[in-house]
Short mmCIF file of C-alpha atoms in Angstrom, two decimals:
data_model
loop_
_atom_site.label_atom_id
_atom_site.label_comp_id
_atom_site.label_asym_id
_atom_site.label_seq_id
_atom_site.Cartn_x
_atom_site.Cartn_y
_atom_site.Cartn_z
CA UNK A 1 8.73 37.22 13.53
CA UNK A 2 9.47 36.50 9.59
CA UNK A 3 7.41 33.75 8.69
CA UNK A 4 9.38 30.90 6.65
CA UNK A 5 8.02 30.04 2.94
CA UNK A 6 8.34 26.61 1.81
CA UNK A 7 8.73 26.43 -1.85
CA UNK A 8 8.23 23.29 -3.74
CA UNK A 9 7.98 21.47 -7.13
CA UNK A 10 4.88 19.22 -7.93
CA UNK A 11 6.07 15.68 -8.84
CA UNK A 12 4.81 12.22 -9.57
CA UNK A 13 6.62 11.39 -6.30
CA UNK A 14 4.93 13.71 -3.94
CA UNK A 15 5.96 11.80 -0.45
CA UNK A 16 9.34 13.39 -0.95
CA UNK A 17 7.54 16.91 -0.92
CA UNK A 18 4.64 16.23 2.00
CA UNK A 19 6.94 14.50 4.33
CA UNK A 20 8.92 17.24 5.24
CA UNK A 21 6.51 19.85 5.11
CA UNK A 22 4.32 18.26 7.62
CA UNK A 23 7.54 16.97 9.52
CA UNK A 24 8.75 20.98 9.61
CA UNK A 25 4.93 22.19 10.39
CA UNK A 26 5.12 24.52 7.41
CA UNK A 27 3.82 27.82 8.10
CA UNK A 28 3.36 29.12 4.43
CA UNK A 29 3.59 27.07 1.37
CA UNK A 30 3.99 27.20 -2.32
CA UNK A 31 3.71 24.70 -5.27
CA UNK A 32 5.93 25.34 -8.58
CA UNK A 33 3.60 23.64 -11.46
CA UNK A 34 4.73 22.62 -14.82
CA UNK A 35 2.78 22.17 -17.87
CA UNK A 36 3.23 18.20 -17.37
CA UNK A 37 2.46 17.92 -13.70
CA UNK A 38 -0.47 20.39 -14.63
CA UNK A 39 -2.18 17.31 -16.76
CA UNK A 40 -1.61 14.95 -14.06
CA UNK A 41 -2.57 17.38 -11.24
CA UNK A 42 0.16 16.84 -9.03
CA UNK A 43 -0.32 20.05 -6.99
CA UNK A 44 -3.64 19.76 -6.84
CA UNK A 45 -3.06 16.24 -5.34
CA UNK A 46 -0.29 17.25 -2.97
CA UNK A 47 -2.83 20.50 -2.23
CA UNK A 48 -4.94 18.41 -0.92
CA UNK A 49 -3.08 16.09 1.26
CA UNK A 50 -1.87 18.85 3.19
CA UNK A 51 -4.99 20.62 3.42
CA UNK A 52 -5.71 17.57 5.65
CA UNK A 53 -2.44 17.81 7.32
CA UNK A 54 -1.90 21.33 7.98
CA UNK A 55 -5.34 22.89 8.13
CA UNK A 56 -3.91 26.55 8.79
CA UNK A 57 -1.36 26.47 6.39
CA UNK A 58 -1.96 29.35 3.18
CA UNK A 59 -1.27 26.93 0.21
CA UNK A 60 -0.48 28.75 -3.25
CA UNK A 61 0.11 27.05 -6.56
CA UNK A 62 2.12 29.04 -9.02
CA UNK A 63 2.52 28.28 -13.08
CA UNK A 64 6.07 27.38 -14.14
CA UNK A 65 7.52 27.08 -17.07
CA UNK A 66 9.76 24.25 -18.24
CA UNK A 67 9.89 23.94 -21.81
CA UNK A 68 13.15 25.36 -22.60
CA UNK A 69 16.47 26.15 -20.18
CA UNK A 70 15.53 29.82 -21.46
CA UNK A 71 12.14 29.51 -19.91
CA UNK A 72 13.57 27.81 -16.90
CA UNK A 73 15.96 30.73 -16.19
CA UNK A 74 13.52 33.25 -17.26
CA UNK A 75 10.51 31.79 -14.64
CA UNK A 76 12.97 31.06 -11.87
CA UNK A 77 14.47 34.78 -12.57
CA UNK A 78 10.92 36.02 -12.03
CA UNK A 79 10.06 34.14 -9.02
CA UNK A 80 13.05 35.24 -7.26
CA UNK A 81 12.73 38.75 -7.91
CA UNK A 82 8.79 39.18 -8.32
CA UNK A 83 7.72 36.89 -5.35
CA UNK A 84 10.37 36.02 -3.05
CA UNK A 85 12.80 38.94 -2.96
CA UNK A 86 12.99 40.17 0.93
CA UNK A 87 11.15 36.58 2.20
CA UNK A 88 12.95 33.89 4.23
CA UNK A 89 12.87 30.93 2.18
CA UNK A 90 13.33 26.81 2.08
CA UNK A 91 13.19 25.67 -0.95
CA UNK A 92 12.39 21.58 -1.28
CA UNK A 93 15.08 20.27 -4.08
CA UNK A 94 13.15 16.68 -4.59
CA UNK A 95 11.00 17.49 -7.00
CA UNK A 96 11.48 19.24 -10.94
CA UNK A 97 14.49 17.98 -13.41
CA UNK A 98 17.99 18.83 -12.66
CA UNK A 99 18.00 22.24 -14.64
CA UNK A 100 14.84 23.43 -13.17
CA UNK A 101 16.46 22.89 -9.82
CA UNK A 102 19.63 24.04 -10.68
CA UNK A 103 17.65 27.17 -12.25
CA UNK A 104 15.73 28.03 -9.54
CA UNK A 105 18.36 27.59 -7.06
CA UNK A 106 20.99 29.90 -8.86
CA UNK A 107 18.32 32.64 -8.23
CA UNK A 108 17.71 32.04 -5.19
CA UNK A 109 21.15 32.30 -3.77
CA UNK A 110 20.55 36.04 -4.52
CA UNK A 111 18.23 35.94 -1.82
CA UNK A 112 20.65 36.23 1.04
CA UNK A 113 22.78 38.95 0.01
CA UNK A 114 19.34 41.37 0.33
CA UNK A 115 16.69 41.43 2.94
CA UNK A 116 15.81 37.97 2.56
CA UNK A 117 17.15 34.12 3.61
CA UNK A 118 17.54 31.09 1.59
CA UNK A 119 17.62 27.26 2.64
CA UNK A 120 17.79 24.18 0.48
CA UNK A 121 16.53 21.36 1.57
CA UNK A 122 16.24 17.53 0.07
CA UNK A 123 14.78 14.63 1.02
CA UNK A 124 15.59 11.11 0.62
CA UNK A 125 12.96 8.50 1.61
CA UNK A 126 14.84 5.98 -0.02
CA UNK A 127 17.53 6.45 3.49
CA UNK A 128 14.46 8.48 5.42
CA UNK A 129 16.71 11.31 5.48
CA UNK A 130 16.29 15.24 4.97
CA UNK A 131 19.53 17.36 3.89
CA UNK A 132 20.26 20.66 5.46
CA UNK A 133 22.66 22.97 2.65
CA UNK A 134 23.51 26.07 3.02
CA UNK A 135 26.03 27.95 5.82
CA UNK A 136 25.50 25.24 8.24
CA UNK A 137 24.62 22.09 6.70
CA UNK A 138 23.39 19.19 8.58
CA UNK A 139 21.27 16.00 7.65
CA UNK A 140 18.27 14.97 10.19
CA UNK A 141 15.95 11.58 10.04
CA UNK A 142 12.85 11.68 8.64
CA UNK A 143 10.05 11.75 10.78
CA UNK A 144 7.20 8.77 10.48
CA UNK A 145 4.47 11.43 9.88
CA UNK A 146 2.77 9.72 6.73
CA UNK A 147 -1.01 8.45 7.22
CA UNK A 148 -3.05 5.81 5.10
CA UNK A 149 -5.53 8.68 3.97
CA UNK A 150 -2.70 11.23 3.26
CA UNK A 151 -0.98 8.55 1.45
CA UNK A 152 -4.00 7.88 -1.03
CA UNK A 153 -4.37 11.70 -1.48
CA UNK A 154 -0.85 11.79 -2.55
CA UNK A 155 -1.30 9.44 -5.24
CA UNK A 156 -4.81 11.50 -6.20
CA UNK A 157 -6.92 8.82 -4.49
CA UNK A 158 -9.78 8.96 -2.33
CA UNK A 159 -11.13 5.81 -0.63
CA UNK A 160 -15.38 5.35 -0.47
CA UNK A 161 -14.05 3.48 2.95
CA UNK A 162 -11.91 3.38 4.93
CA UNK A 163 -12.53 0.65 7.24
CA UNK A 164 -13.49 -3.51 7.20
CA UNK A 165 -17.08 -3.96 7.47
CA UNK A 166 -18.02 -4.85 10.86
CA UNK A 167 -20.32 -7.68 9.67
CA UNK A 168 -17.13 -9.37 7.95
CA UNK A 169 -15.11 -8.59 10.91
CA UNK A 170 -17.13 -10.55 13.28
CA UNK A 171 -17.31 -13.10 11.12
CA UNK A 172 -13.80 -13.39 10.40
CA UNK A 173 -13.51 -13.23 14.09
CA UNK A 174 -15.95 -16.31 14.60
CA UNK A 175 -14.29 -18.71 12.54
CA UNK A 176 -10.59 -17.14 13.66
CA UNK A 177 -9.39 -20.86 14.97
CA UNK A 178 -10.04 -22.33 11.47
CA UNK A 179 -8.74 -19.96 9.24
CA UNK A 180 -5.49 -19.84 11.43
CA UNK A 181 -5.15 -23.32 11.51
CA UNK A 182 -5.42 -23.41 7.76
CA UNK A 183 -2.97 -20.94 7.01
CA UNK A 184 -0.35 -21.84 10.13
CA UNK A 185 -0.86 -25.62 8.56
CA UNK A 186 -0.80 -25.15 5.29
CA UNK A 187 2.29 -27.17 4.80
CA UNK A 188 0.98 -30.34 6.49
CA UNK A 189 -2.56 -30.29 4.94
CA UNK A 190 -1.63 -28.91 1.72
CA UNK A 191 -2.92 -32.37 0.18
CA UNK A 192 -6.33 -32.36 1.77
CA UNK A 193 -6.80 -28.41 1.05
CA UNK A 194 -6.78 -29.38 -2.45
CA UNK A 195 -9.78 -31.82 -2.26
CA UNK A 196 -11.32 -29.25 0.03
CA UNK A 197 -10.73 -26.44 -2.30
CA UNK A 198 -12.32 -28.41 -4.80
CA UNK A 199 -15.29 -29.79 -3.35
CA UNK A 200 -16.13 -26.21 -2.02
CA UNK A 201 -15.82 -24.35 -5.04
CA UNK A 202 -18.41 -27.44 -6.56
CA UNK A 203 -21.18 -26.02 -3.91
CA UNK A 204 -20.45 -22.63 -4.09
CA UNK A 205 -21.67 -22.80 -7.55
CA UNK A 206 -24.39 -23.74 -7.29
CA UNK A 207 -24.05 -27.53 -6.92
CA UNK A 208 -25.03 -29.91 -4.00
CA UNK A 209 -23.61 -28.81 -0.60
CA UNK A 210 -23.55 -32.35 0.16
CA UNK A 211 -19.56 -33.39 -1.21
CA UNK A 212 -18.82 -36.94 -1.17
CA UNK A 213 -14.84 -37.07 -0.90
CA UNK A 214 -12.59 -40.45 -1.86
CA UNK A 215 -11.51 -40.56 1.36
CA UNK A 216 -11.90 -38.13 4.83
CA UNK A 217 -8.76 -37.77 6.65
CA UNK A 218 -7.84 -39.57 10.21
CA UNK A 219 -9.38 -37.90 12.85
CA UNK A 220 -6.01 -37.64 14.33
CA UNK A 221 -3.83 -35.65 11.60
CA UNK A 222 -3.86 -32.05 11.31
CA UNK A 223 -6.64 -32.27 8.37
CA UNK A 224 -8.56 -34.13 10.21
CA UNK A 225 -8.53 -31.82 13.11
CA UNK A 226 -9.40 -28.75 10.92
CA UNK A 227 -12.41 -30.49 9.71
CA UNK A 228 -13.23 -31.67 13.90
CA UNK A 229 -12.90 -27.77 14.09
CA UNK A 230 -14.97 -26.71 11.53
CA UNK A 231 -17.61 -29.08 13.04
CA UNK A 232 -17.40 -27.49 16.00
CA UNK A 233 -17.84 -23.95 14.82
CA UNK A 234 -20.92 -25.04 12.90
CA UNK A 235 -19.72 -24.30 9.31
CA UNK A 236 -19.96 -27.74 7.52
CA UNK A 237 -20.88 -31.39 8.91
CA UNK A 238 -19.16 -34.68 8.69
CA UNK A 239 -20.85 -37.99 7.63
CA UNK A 240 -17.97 -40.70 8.21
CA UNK A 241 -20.07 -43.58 6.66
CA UNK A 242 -20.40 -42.06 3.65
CA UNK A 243 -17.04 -39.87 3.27
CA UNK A 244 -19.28 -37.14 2.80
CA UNK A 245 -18.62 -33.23 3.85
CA UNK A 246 -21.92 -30.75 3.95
CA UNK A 247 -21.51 -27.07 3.77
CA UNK A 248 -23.85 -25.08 6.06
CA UNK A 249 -24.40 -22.67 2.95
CA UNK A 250 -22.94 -21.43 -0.24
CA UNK A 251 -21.38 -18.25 1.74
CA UNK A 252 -19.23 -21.17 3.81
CA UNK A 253 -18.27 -22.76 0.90
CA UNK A 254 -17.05 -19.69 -0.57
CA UNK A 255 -15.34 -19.09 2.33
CA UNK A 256 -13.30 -22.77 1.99
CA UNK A 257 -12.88 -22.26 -1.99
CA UNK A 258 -10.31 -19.43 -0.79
CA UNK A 259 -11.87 -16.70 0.92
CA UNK A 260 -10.30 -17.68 3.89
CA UNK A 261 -6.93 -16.48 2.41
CA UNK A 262 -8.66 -12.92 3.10
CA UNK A 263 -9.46 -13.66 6.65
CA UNK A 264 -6.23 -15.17 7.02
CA UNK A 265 -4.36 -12.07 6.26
CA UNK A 266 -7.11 -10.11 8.31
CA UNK A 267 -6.43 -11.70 11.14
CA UNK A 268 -2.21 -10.99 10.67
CA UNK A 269 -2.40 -7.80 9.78
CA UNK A 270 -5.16 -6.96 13.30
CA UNK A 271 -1.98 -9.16 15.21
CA UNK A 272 1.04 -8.00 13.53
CA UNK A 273 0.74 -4.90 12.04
CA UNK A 274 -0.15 -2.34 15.08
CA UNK A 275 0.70 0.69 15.53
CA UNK A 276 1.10 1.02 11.31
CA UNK A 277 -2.09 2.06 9.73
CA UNK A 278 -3.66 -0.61 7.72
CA UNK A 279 -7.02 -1.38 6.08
CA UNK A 280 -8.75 -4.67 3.90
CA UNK A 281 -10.98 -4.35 1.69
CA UNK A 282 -10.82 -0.59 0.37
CA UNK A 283 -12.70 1.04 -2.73
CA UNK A 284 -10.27 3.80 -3.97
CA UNK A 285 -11.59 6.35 -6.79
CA UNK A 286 -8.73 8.41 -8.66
CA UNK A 287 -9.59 11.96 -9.02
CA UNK A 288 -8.52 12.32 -12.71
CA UNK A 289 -8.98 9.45 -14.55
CA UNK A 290 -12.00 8.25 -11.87
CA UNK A 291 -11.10 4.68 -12.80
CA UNK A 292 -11.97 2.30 -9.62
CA UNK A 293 -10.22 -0.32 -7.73
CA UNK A 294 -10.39 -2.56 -4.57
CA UNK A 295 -7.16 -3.53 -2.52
CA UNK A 296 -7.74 -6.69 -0.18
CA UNK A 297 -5.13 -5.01 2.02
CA UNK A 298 -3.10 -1.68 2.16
CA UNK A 299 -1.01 -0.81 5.19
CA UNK A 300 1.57 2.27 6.14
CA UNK A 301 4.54 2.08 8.29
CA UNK A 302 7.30 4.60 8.33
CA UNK A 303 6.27 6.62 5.49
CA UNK A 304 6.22 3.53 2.95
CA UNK A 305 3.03 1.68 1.95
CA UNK A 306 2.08 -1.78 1.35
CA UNK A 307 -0.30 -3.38 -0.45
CA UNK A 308 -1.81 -6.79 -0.59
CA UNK A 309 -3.45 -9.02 -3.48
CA UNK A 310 -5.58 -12.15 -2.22
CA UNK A 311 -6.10 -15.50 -4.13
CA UNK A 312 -6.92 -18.85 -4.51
CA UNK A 313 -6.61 -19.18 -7.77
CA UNK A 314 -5.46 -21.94 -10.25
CA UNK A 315 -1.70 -21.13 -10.99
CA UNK A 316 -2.50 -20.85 -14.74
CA UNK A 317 -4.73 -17.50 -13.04
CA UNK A 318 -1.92 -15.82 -11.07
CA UNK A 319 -0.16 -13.73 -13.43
CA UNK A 320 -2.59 -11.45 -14.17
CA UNK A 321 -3.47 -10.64 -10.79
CA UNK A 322 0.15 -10.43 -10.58
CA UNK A 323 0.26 -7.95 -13.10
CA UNK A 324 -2.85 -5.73 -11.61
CA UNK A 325 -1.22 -5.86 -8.51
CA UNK A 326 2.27 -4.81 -9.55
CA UNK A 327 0.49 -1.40 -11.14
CA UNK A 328 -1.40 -0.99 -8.39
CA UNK A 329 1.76 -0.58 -6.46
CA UNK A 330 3.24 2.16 -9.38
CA UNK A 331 -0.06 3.69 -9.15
CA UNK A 332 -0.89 3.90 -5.74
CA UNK A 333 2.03 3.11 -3.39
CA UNK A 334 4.81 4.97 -5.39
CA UNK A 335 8.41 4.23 -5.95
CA UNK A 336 8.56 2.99 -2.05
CA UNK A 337 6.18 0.85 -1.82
CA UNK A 338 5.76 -3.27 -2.25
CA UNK A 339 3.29 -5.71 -2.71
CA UNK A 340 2.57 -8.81 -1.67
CA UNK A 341 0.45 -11.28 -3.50
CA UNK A 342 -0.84 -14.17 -1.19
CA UNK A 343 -2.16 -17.14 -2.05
CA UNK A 344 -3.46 -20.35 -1.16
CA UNK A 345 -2.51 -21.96 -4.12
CA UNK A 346 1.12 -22.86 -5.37
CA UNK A 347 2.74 -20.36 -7.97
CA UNK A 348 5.08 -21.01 -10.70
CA UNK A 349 9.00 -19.92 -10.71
CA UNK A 350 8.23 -17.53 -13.82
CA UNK A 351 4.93 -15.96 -11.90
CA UNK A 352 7.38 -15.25 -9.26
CA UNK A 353 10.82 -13.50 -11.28
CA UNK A 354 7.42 -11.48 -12.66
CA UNK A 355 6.28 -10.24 -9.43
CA UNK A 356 9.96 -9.61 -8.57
CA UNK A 357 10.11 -7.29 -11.76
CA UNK A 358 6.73 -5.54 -10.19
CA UNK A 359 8.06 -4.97 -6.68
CA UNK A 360 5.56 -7.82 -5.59
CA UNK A 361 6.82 -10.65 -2.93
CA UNK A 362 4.99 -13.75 -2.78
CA UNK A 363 3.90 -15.88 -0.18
CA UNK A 364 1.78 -19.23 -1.45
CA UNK A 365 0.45 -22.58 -0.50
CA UNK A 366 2.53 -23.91 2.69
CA UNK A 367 4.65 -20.23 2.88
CA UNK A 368 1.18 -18.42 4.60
CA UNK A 369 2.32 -19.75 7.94
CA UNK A 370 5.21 -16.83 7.50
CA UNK A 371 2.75 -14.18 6.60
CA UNK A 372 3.55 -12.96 10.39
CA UNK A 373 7.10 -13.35 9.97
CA UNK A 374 6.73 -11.32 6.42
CA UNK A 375 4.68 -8.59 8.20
CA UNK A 376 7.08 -8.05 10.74
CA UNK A 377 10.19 -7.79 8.80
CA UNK A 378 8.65 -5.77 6.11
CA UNK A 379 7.61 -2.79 9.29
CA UNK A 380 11.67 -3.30 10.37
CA UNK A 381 12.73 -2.68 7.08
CA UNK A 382 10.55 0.30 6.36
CA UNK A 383 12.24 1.78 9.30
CA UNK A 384 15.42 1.32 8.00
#
């Protein structure tokens, strides 16, 4: 039995390579390298991924030469004749410029009238599609193969962990009833939050944890059931007389400054998000440049990532976490993948046409009580 080669060319972009070649179970597989994707080590991050993948797959990575259409047709005349003449042969179009496809491709149609066979196959994840051409072509749906891990190899990152520290699970999971009546309320309470906001971040640095506010809400209203709630779950206490609020520590009043925008979207993505692989709180390392970075939230559904910025800060704050979000999603999600920056606090009309220009949705102030909504539709339209 001939065993198939799957030749490929290392790109920026290399979901449109590893899809298919874990989708097809490749037996055999080798990486075209130019000088370019050499300096970012593409193959070597593609390598990898699939070394993961497919364990017992041979993985070669072969020098090619781009510089010149001479030096395309002279490298993909070499390949053809030196490497694959006699083999049966797919060869993944996605990658590589149009004349080093074209170039390669032109030789390898020699293939078939000798010993060996020749398939060309392309993938779209834009319609989650892989093309067939040759004697019988035919078009087939891309499979939802893609992992969190394989997706961070991809992009030439490795993550120091991979999962949310159980200590700040269970305590997300302790105070569950007030964060998700904060966030499911947010529209009715958004006055009080303010005052709240305020007050907390006072304490958590370093001030008195006693707050005296102008006025405490009516026991009745939503506000003044979250606080009846927090009461109950032990994490501040209410003096009526006095119109005063005491944190039980700093940590709680970080938590009610905004960290509960965190747990919030915990909490969604634990609800919401299941079967697609997701994770809060990552440290990812890049490979090559070995710069650092934390994502409050990454998730993978259908082969396309997303990933999640969380904040409570001032307006006049959100654009450059905007910004760092909208590279993280160049850098680490690819050409498929979308952010979305939440936060408890209200941002401006230009802060949002930014993010739009970044690939970056927003949901802030009274819009959290959609994050479930948001989460749903965004796994519907990665199937798509």
């Amino acid at each position: 039995m001939t065993t198939t080669l799957h030749l490929c060319i290392a790109t920026g972009q290399n979901a449109a390579n590893f899809i298919p070649l874990k989708q097809l179970a490749a037996h055999t597989i080798w990486i075209l390298e130019t000088p370019d994707m050499q300096k970012q080590q593409s193959a070597k991050a593609l390598s990898t991924a699939l070394k993961s993948a497919l364990p017992e797959a041979p993985i070669r990575t072969l020098a090619f030469d781009d510089s010149t259409p001479q030096a395309m047709q002279a490298a993909a005349l070499q390949l053809a004749c030196d490497e694959l003449d006699g083999k049966d042969v797919v060869f993944h179009a996605t990658g590589g410029t149009k004349l080093m496809v074209l170039a390669i491709h032109q030789q390898l149609l020699n293939l078939a009238a000798g010993q060996g066979s020749y398939r060309l196959l392309y993938a779209d994840t834009a319609h989650q599609t892989l093309s067939w051409m040759g004697d019988e072509p035919r078009q087939e749906p891309m499979a939802d193969v893609l992992t969190l891990n394989e997706q961070l190899l991809l992009r030439g990152y490795r993550s120091s962990n991979d999962t949310r520290p159980a200590a700040i699970q269970q305590r997300a999971s302790e105070r569950a009833k007030v964060t998700r009546l904060m966030g499911e309320k947010s529209a009715q309470i958004k006055g009080f939050l303010g005052a709240l906001n305020f007050h907390a971040r006072q304490a958590a640095d370093g001030k008195s944890l006693v707050r005296e506010f102008d006025y405490l809400p009516n026991t009745h209203s939503p506000a003044g059931k979250l606080l009846e709630l927090a009461q109950l779950q032990g994490l501040l206490s209410i003096d009526e007389n006095y119109n005063q609020i005491t944190f039980a520590s700093a940590e709680v009043a970080e938590y009610f400054c905004g960290g509960w925008v965190e747990e919030y979207v915990f909490l969604k993505f634990t609800g919401t998000l299941a079967p697609a692989q997701y994770t809060l709180g990552a440290q990812i390392t890049h490979s090559v440049s070995k710069t650092s970075n934390e994502i409050d939230g990454i998730a993978v559904a259908h082969n396309r990532a997303l990933i999640i910025e969380c904040k409570a800060k001032k307006q006049d704050q959100a654009q450059d976490a905007i910004y760092k979000l909208g590279q993280l999603v160049k850098q680490v999600g690819g050409l498929m993948a979308r952010g979305l920056y939440v936060s408890a606090r209200q941002v401006s009309d230009t802060d949002r046409a930014r993010a739009r220009e970044y690939g970056v949705d927003v949901l802030a102030g009274e819009e959290l009580a959609t994050l479930s909504d948001y989460l749903r539709q965004w796994k519907d339209n990665a199937r798509a």
